[in-house]
Tab-separated table of C-alpha atoms and ligand atoms in Angstrom:
chain	number	residue	atom	x	y	z
O	25	MET	CA	-100.586	69.174	132.385
O	26	SER	CA	-102.326	70.260	135.555
O	27	GLY	CA	-101.547	69.427	139.143
O	28	PHE	CA	-98.195	68.853	140.734
O	29	SER	CA	-95.771	67.201	138.370
O	30	SER	CA	-93.104	64.743	139.335
O	31	SER	CA	-90.496	66.464	137.178
O	32	SER	CA	-89.497	68.865	139.928
O	33	VAL	CA	-88.863	66.032	142.367
O	34	ALA	CA	-85.936	64.855	140.285
O	35	GLY	CA	-83.817	67.386	142.142
O	36	ARG	CA	-82.220	68.894	139.109
O	37	ASP	CA	-84.547	71.843	138.665
O	38	ILE	CA	-83.215	75.113	139.975
O	39	VAL	CA	-86.658	76.606	139.543
O	40	ALA	CA	-89.939	74.766	139.044
O	41	LEU	CA	-93.518	75.881	138.642
O	42	GLU	CA	-96.240	73.606	139.929
O	43	GLY	CA	-99.823	74.179	138.924
O	44	VAL	CA	-99.361	77.930	138.641
O	45	THR	CA	-102.516	79.874	137.855
O	46	LYS	CA	-102.792	83.628	137.345
O	47	ARG	CA	-106.066	85.401	136.660
O	48	PHE	CA	-106.808	88.904	135.502
O	49	PRO	CA	-110.324	90.307	135.374
O	50	GLY	CA	-112.145	88.254	132.775
O	51	ILE	CA	-109.173	86.104	131.782
O	52	VAL	CA	-107.076	83.206	133.015
O	53	ALA	CA	-103.622	84.297	131.849
O	54	ASN	CA	-101.904	81.152	133.185
O	55	ASP	CA	-103.915	78.020	133.833
O	56	SER	CA	-102.253	75.458	136.097
O	57	VAL	CA	-98.860	75.590	134.411
O	58	ASP	CA	-96.009	73.226	135.308
O	59	LEU	CA	-92.498	74.155	134.279
O	60	SER	CA	-89.133	72.607	134.906
O	61	ILE	CA	-86.084	74.867	134.632
O	62	ARG	CA	-82.659	73.276	134.714
O	63	PRO	CA	-79.031	74.373	134.587
O	64	GLY	CA	-77.395	73.823	131.218
O	65	GLU	CA	-80.673	74.148	129.306
O	66	VAL	CA	-82.305	76.761	127.134
O	67	HIS	CA	-85.964	76.251	127.973
O	68	VAL	CA	-88.045	77.916	125.280
O	69	LEU	CA	-91.473	79.260	126.209
O	70	LEU	CA	-93.324	79.352	122.943
O	71	GLY	CA	-96.764	80.703	122.229
O	72	GLU	CA	-98.690	83.236	120.205
O	73	ASN	CA	-99.447	86.716	121.474
O	74	GLY	CA	-101.631	86.524	124.559
O	75	ALA	CA	-100.612	82.934	125.374
O	76	GLY	CA	-99.453	84.005	128.821
O	77	LYS	CA	-95.689	84.022	128.380
O	78	SER	CA	-95.004	87.435	129.912
O	79	THR	CA	-97.380	86.738	132.796
O	80	LEU	CA	-95.395	83.615	133.647
O	81	ILE	CA	-92.166	85.613	133.545
O	82	GLY	CA	-93.741	88.293	135.730
O	83	MET	CA	-94.189	85.685	138.448
O	84	LEU	CA	-90.664	84.297	138.072
O	85	SER	CA	-89.185	87.780	138.299
O	86	GLY	CA	-91.202	88.775	141.362
O	87	LEU	CA	-93.450	91.350	139.682
O	88	GLN	CA	-96.578	89.330	140.323
O	89	GLN	CA	-97.726	86.503	142.566
O	90	PRO	CA	-99.550	83.349	141.456
O	91	ASP	CA	-103.197	82.992	142.495
O	92	GLU	CA	-102.754	79.239	142.778
O	93	GLY	CA	-99.908	76.775	142.651
O	94	ARG	CA	-96.363	77.329	143.777
O	95	ILE	CA	-92.836	78.109	142.693
O	96	LEU	CA	-89.936	76.023	143.935
O	97	VAL	CA	-86.369	77.289	144.028
O	98	ASP	CA	-83.753	74.584	144.567
O	99	GLY	CA	-86.601	72.239	145.403
O	100	LYS	CA	-88.044	74.423	148.169
O	101	PRO	CA	-91.389	76.206	147.855
O	102	THR	CA	-90.344	79.861	147.590
O	103	PRO	CA	-92.739	82.754	147.073
O	104	ILE	CA	-90.870	85.317	144.956
O	105	THR	CA	-92.067	88.477	146.630
O	106	SER	CA	-90.351	91.267	144.678
O	107	PRO	CA	-87.979	91.903	141.772
O	108	ARG	CA	-85.183	92.445	144.284
O	109	HIS	CA	-85.990	89.102	145.886
O	110	ALA	CA	-85.828	87.426	142.470
O	111	LEU	CA	-82.351	88.896	141.991
O	112	THR	CA	-81.154	87.615	145.365
O	113	LEU	CA	-82.439	84.172	144.379
O	114	GLY	CA	-80.275	84.388	141.244
O	115	ILE	CA	-83.097	85.027	138.800
O	116	GLY	CA	-82.206	87.759	136.299
O	117	THR	CA	-84.636	89.002	133.668
O	118	VAL	CA	-84.088	90.871	130.423
O	119	PHE	CA	-87.500	92.333	129.680
O	120	GLN	CA	-89.193	92.794	126.335
O	121	HIS	CA	-88.318	96.484	126.339
O	122	MET	CA	-84.825	97.656	127.088
O	123	MET	CA	-84.344	98.838	130.642
O	124	LEU	CA	-81.073	100.743	130.252
O	125	VAL	CA	-80.737	104.508	130.628
O	126	PRO	CA	-79.790	105.695	127.126
O	127	THR	CA	-78.081	108.933	128.208
O	128	LEU	CA	-75.698	107.138	130.568
O	129	THR	CA	-72.614	105.130	129.676
O	130	VAL	CA	-72.570	101.349	129.823
O	131	ALA	CA	-70.429	101.482	132.973
O	132	GLU	CA	-72.821	103.919	134.643
O	133	ASN	CA	-75.749	101.677	133.795
O	134	LEU	CA	-73.971	98.653	135.215
O	135	LEU	CA	-73.193	100.522	138.430
O	136	LEU	CA	-76.775	101.705	138.886
O	137	GLY	CA	-78.547	100.070	141.766
O	138	GLY	CA	-75.321	99.575	143.709
O	139	PRO	CA	-75.221	100.659	147.357
O	140	TRP	CA	-75.677	104.447	147.445
O	141	TRP	CA	-73.188	104.962	150.267
O	142	GLN	CA	-70.316	103.502	148.302
O	143	ARG	CA	-68.232	105.265	145.706
O	144	PRO	CA	-68.816	103.530	142.376
O	145	ARG	CA	-66.222	100.807	142.078
O	146	THR	CA	-65.279	101.463	138.501
O	147	GLU	CA	-62.053	99.440	138.458
O	148	GLU	CA	-63.601	96.464	140.159
O	149	LEU	CA	-66.409	96.627	137.625
O	150	ALA	CA	-63.992	96.734	134.681
O	151	ALA	CA	-62.166	93.682	136.000
O	152	ARG	CA	-65.331	91.659	136.501
O	153	VAL	CA	-66.690	92.703	133.122
O	154	ALA	CA	-63.450	91.663	131.425
O	155	GLU	CA	-63.649	88.268	133.090
O	156	ILE	CA	-67.246	87.653	132.058
O	157	THR	CA	-67.005	89.011	128.516
O	158	GLY	CA	-63.786	87.045	128.027
O	159	THR	CA	-65.440	83.716	128.761
O	160	LEU	CA	-68.518	84.659	126.739
O	161	GLY	CA	-66.582	85.885	123.715
O	162	ILE	CA	-68.282	89.271	123.547
O	163	THR	CA	-66.888	92.800	123.744
O	164	VAL	CA	-68.653	95.505	125.685
O	165	LYS	CA	-67.647	99.153	125.420
O	166	LEU	CA	-67.887	100.364	128.994
O	167	GLN	CA	-67.370	104.053	128.205
O	168	ALA	CA	-69.838	104.227	125.300
O	169	LYS	CA	-73.209	105.890	125.814
O	170	VAL	CA	-75.972	103.307	125.654
O	171	SER	CA	-77.740	105.402	122.982
O	172	GLU	CA	-74.733	104.851	120.690
O	173	LEU	CA	-75.056	101.057	120.840
O	174	SER	CA	-77.031	98.821	118.512
O	175	LEU	CA	-80.016	97.050	120.029
O	176	GLY	CA	-78.051	93.801	119.989
O	177	GLU	CA	-75.214	95.439	121.916
O	178	GLN	CA	-77.668	96.929	124.415
O	179	GLN	CA	-79.072	93.505	124.998
O	180	GLN	CA	-75.600	92.109	125.620
O	181	VAL	CA	-75.172	94.815	128.260
O	182	GLU	CA	-78.415	93.708	129.914
O	183	ILE	CA	-77.274	90.087	129.886
O	184	LEU	CA	-73.923	91.177	131.284
O	185	ARG	CA	-75.708	93.081	134.052
O	186	ALA	CA	-77.610	89.927	134.970
O	187	MET	CA	-74.330	88.004	135.063
O	188	LEU	CA	-72.716	90.653	137.281
O	189	ARG	CA	-75.561	90.059	139.714
O	190	ASN	CA	-74.655	86.364	139.797
O	191	SER	CA	-77.779	85.159	138.048
O	192	ARG	CA	-78.176	81.398	137.837
O	193	LEU	CA	-81.312	81.694	135.775
O	194	LEU	CA	-81.505	84.187	132.947
O	195	ILE	CA	-84.903	85.008	131.479
O	196	LEU	CA	-85.105	86.602	128.047
O	197	ASP	CA	-88.558	87.881	127.050
O	198	GLU	CA	-89.033	88.212	123.273
O	199	SER	CA	-85.404	89.254	123.056
O	200	THR	CA	-85.081	88.737	119.326
O	201	SER	CA	-88.059	90.849	118.310
O	202	MET	CA	-86.011	93.983	117.755
O	203	LEU	CA	-82.797	92.384	116.536
O	204	THR	CA	-81.355	92.061	113.050
O	205	PRO	CA	-80.833	88.499	111.709
O	206	LYS	CA	-77.146	88.847	112.618
O	207	GLY	CA	-78.101	90.007	116.116
O	208	ILE	CA	-80.384	87.002	116.478
O	209	ASP	CA	-77.601	84.590	115.498
O	210	GLU	CA	-75.241	86.261	117.951
O	211	LEU	CA	-77.798	85.989	120.726
O	212	GLY	CA	-78.254	82.296	119.932
O	213	ALA	CA	-74.503	81.731	120.151
O	214	LEU	CA	-74.288	83.703	123.393
O	215	MET	CA	-77.119	81.697	124.962
O	216	ARG	CA	-75.314	78.502	124.000
O	217	ARG	CA	-72.116	79.639	125.747
O	218	LEU	CA	-74.085	80.676	128.833
O	219	VAL	CA	-75.786	77.305	129.240
O	220	GLU	CA	-72.497	75.521	128.585
O	221	GLN	CA	-71.249	77.329	131.686
O	222	GLY	CA	-74.114	75.868	133.686
O	223	LEU	CA	-76.596	78.719	133.528
O	224	ALA	CA	-80.291	78.029	133.052
O	225	ILE	CA	-82.060	80.122	130.423
O	226	VAL	CA	-85.738	80.699	129.796
O	227	PHE	CA	-86.091	82.062	126.294
O	228	ILE	CA	-89.440	83.456	125.274
O	229	THR	CA	-90.464	83.702	121.664
O	230	HIS	CA	-93.408	83.322	119.333
O	231	LYS	CA	-91.147	82.287	116.450
O	232	LEU	CA	-91.049	78.563	115.739
O	233	LYS	CA	-87.712	78.550	113.966
O	234	GLU	CA	-85.956	80.300	116.839
O	235	ALA	CA	-87.448	77.837	119.264
O	236	ALA	CA	-86.179	74.904	117.212
O	237	ALA	CA	-82.772	76.475	116.575
O	238	PHE	CA	-81.935	77.704	120.075
O	239	GLY	CA	-83.823	75.445	122.480
O	240	ASP	CA	-82.943	72.338	124.451
O	241	ARG	CA	-86.489	72.012	125.745
O	242	ILE	CA	-89.677	73.680	124.563
O	243	SER	CA	-92.868	74.327	126.472
O	244	VAL	CA	-95.776	75.380	124.296
O	245	LEU	CA	-98.366	77.745	125.764
O	246	LYS	CA	-101.766	78.347	124.272
O	247	LEU	CA	-104.368	80.659	125.809
O	248	GLY	CA	-102.759	80.342	129.214
O	249	ARG	CA	-102.423	76.569	129.187
O	250	LYS	CA	-99.332	74.506	128.645
O	251	VAL	CA	-100.329	72.276	125.743
O	252	GLY	CA	-97.135	70.330	125.401
O	253	GLU	CA	-93.441	69.987	125.984
O	254	ILE	CA	-90.567	68.721	123.892
O	255	PRO	CA	-87.902	67.460	126.327
O	256	PRO	CA	-84.167	67.440	125.517
O	257	GLU	CA	-84.056	63.706	124.696
O	258	ARG	CA	-86.708	64.203	122.059
O	259	PHE	CA	-85.126	67.437	120.917
O	260	ARG	CA	-81.846	65.670	120.204
O	261	ALA	CA	-83.598	62.857	118.336
O	262	LEU	CA	-85.434	65.180	115.944
O	263	GLY	CA	-84.221	67.427	113.148
O	264	GLU	CA	-85.094	71.118	113.126
O	265	GLN	CA	-87.897	70.622	110.579
O	266	GLU	CA	-89.417	67.768	112.591
O	267	ILE	CA	-89.348	69.895	115.720
O	268	VAL	CA	-91.099	72.725	113.886
O	269	SER	CA	-93.827	70.329	112.654
O	270	GLU	CA	-94.275	68.946	116.143
O	271	ILE	CA	-94.667	72.462	117.562
O	272	VAL	CA	-97.146	73.399	114.835
O	273	GLU	CA	-99.187	70.374	115.804
O	274	LEU	CA	-99.101	71.359	119.489
O	275	MET	CA	-100.040	74.962	118.749
O	276	PHE	CA	-102.599	74.545	116.023
O	277	GLY	CA	-103.683	70.914	116.109
O	278	LYS	CA	-103.061	68.174	113.559
O	279	GLN	CA	-102.951	69.867	110.196
O	280	LYS	CA	-100.718	69.956	107.193
O	281	ASP	CA	-99.924	73.589	107.747
O	282	ASP	CA	-96.965	75.228	106.119
O	283	PRO	CA	-94.644	76.243	108.992
O	284	GLU	CA	-93.555	79.288	106.987
O	285	ALA	CA	-97.157	80.449	106.825
O	286	VAL	CA	-97.590	79.857	110.538
O	287	GLU	CA	-94.432	81.834	111.192
O	288	ARG	CA	-95.947	84.827	109.386
O	289	ARG	CA	-99.201	84.840	111.335
I	304	ADP	N1	-101.857	93.255	134.021
I	304	ADP	C1	-102.823	92.684	133.287
I	304	ADP	N2	-104.121	92.999	133.456
I	304	ADP	C2	-105.074	92.418	132.719
I	304	ADP	N3	-104.847	91.490	131.780
I	304	ADP	C3	-103.573	91.146	131.532
I	304	ADP	C4	-102.475	91.713	132.272
I	304	ADP	N4	-101.323	91.162	131.824
I	304	ADP	C5	-101.677	90.293	130.846
I	304	ADP	N5	-103.011	90.271	130.682
I	304	ADP	C6	-103.743	89.405	129.734
I	304	ADP	O1	-103.320	88.076	129.960
I	304	ADP	C7	-103.174	87.374	128.737
I	304	ADP	C8	-101.754	86.880	128.602
I	304	ADP	O2	-100.908	87.985	128.377
I	304	ADP	P1	-99.324	87.869	128.284
I	304	ADP	O3	-98.834	87.100	129.447
I	304	ADP	O4	-98.793	89.230	128.087
I	304	ADP	O5	-99.137	86.994	126.945
I	304	ADP	P2	-97.874	86.864	125.963
I	304	ADP	O6	-96.673	87.416	126.652
I	304	ADP	O7	-97.782	85.400	125.683
I	304	ADP	O8	-98.233	87.635	124.727
I	304	ADP	C9	-103.579	88.340	127.644
I	304	ADP	O9	-104.917	88.099	127.309
I	304	ADP	C10	-103.401	89.693	128.290
I	304	ADP	O10	-104.284	90.633	127.725
I	305	MG	MG1	-95.228	88.911	126.050
């Protein structure tokens, strides 16, 4: 899995990683990782704690720079130099921990970060929100305080914020970890509608079942290395149980492990 892959030459990737390595003192967090991110796909990044998932996302969202390798955006080598730069490239990230201000309303949160010299364009915001939520089939209470929303609703606000910033690639880091089972199902349905509209999604999880249920493509990370990938063609050919077994094999080697037991680790 090392070196420069040919997958990114196909021209369909909006973002690609080629041989990306990131080191921290005493550890190689990402070891020559290749990744192909395409519109219309939920690309699941799957791996146990410490596999290097968040580090990879840090580089895609401009928080950190690779030590080796490169990132291509629309086929062109593009260093992503800051979080703001990532946003201008159309890369929006919903981080593991909510980033909204709980004491402000949803509308106020969505207007944060706008140009300081302009009066907040509340009506324009309402119109754009209505358009986006309409096509996505969600409702967002603009005047509610964020602290009054469920975690699932807060996450929808964060996704909405990314859409308002014209994201073409939406990254969700461990987004289901704090959600109820109902919230998880709703997020799965929302991701499906987003990719149907041509968005690319990178969905990070350590849960096998979520990966199998929500993904179109899965990359499996283990101790910083990419140990395998299940591409969409293969995904479509397999049932959910077969996908889970294949992932278990990639993550833990050939063994007759009970996926339920693995899930609980
Ligand atoms: N800023 C950092 N400084 C030092 N080590 C780090 C830093 N960020 C992550 N690591 C280490 O890199 C490895 C991968 O971490 P991370 O990317 O957070 O994994 P994951 O998100 O898959 O749980 C871990 O061993 C972690 O301790
Ligand atoms: Mg993480």
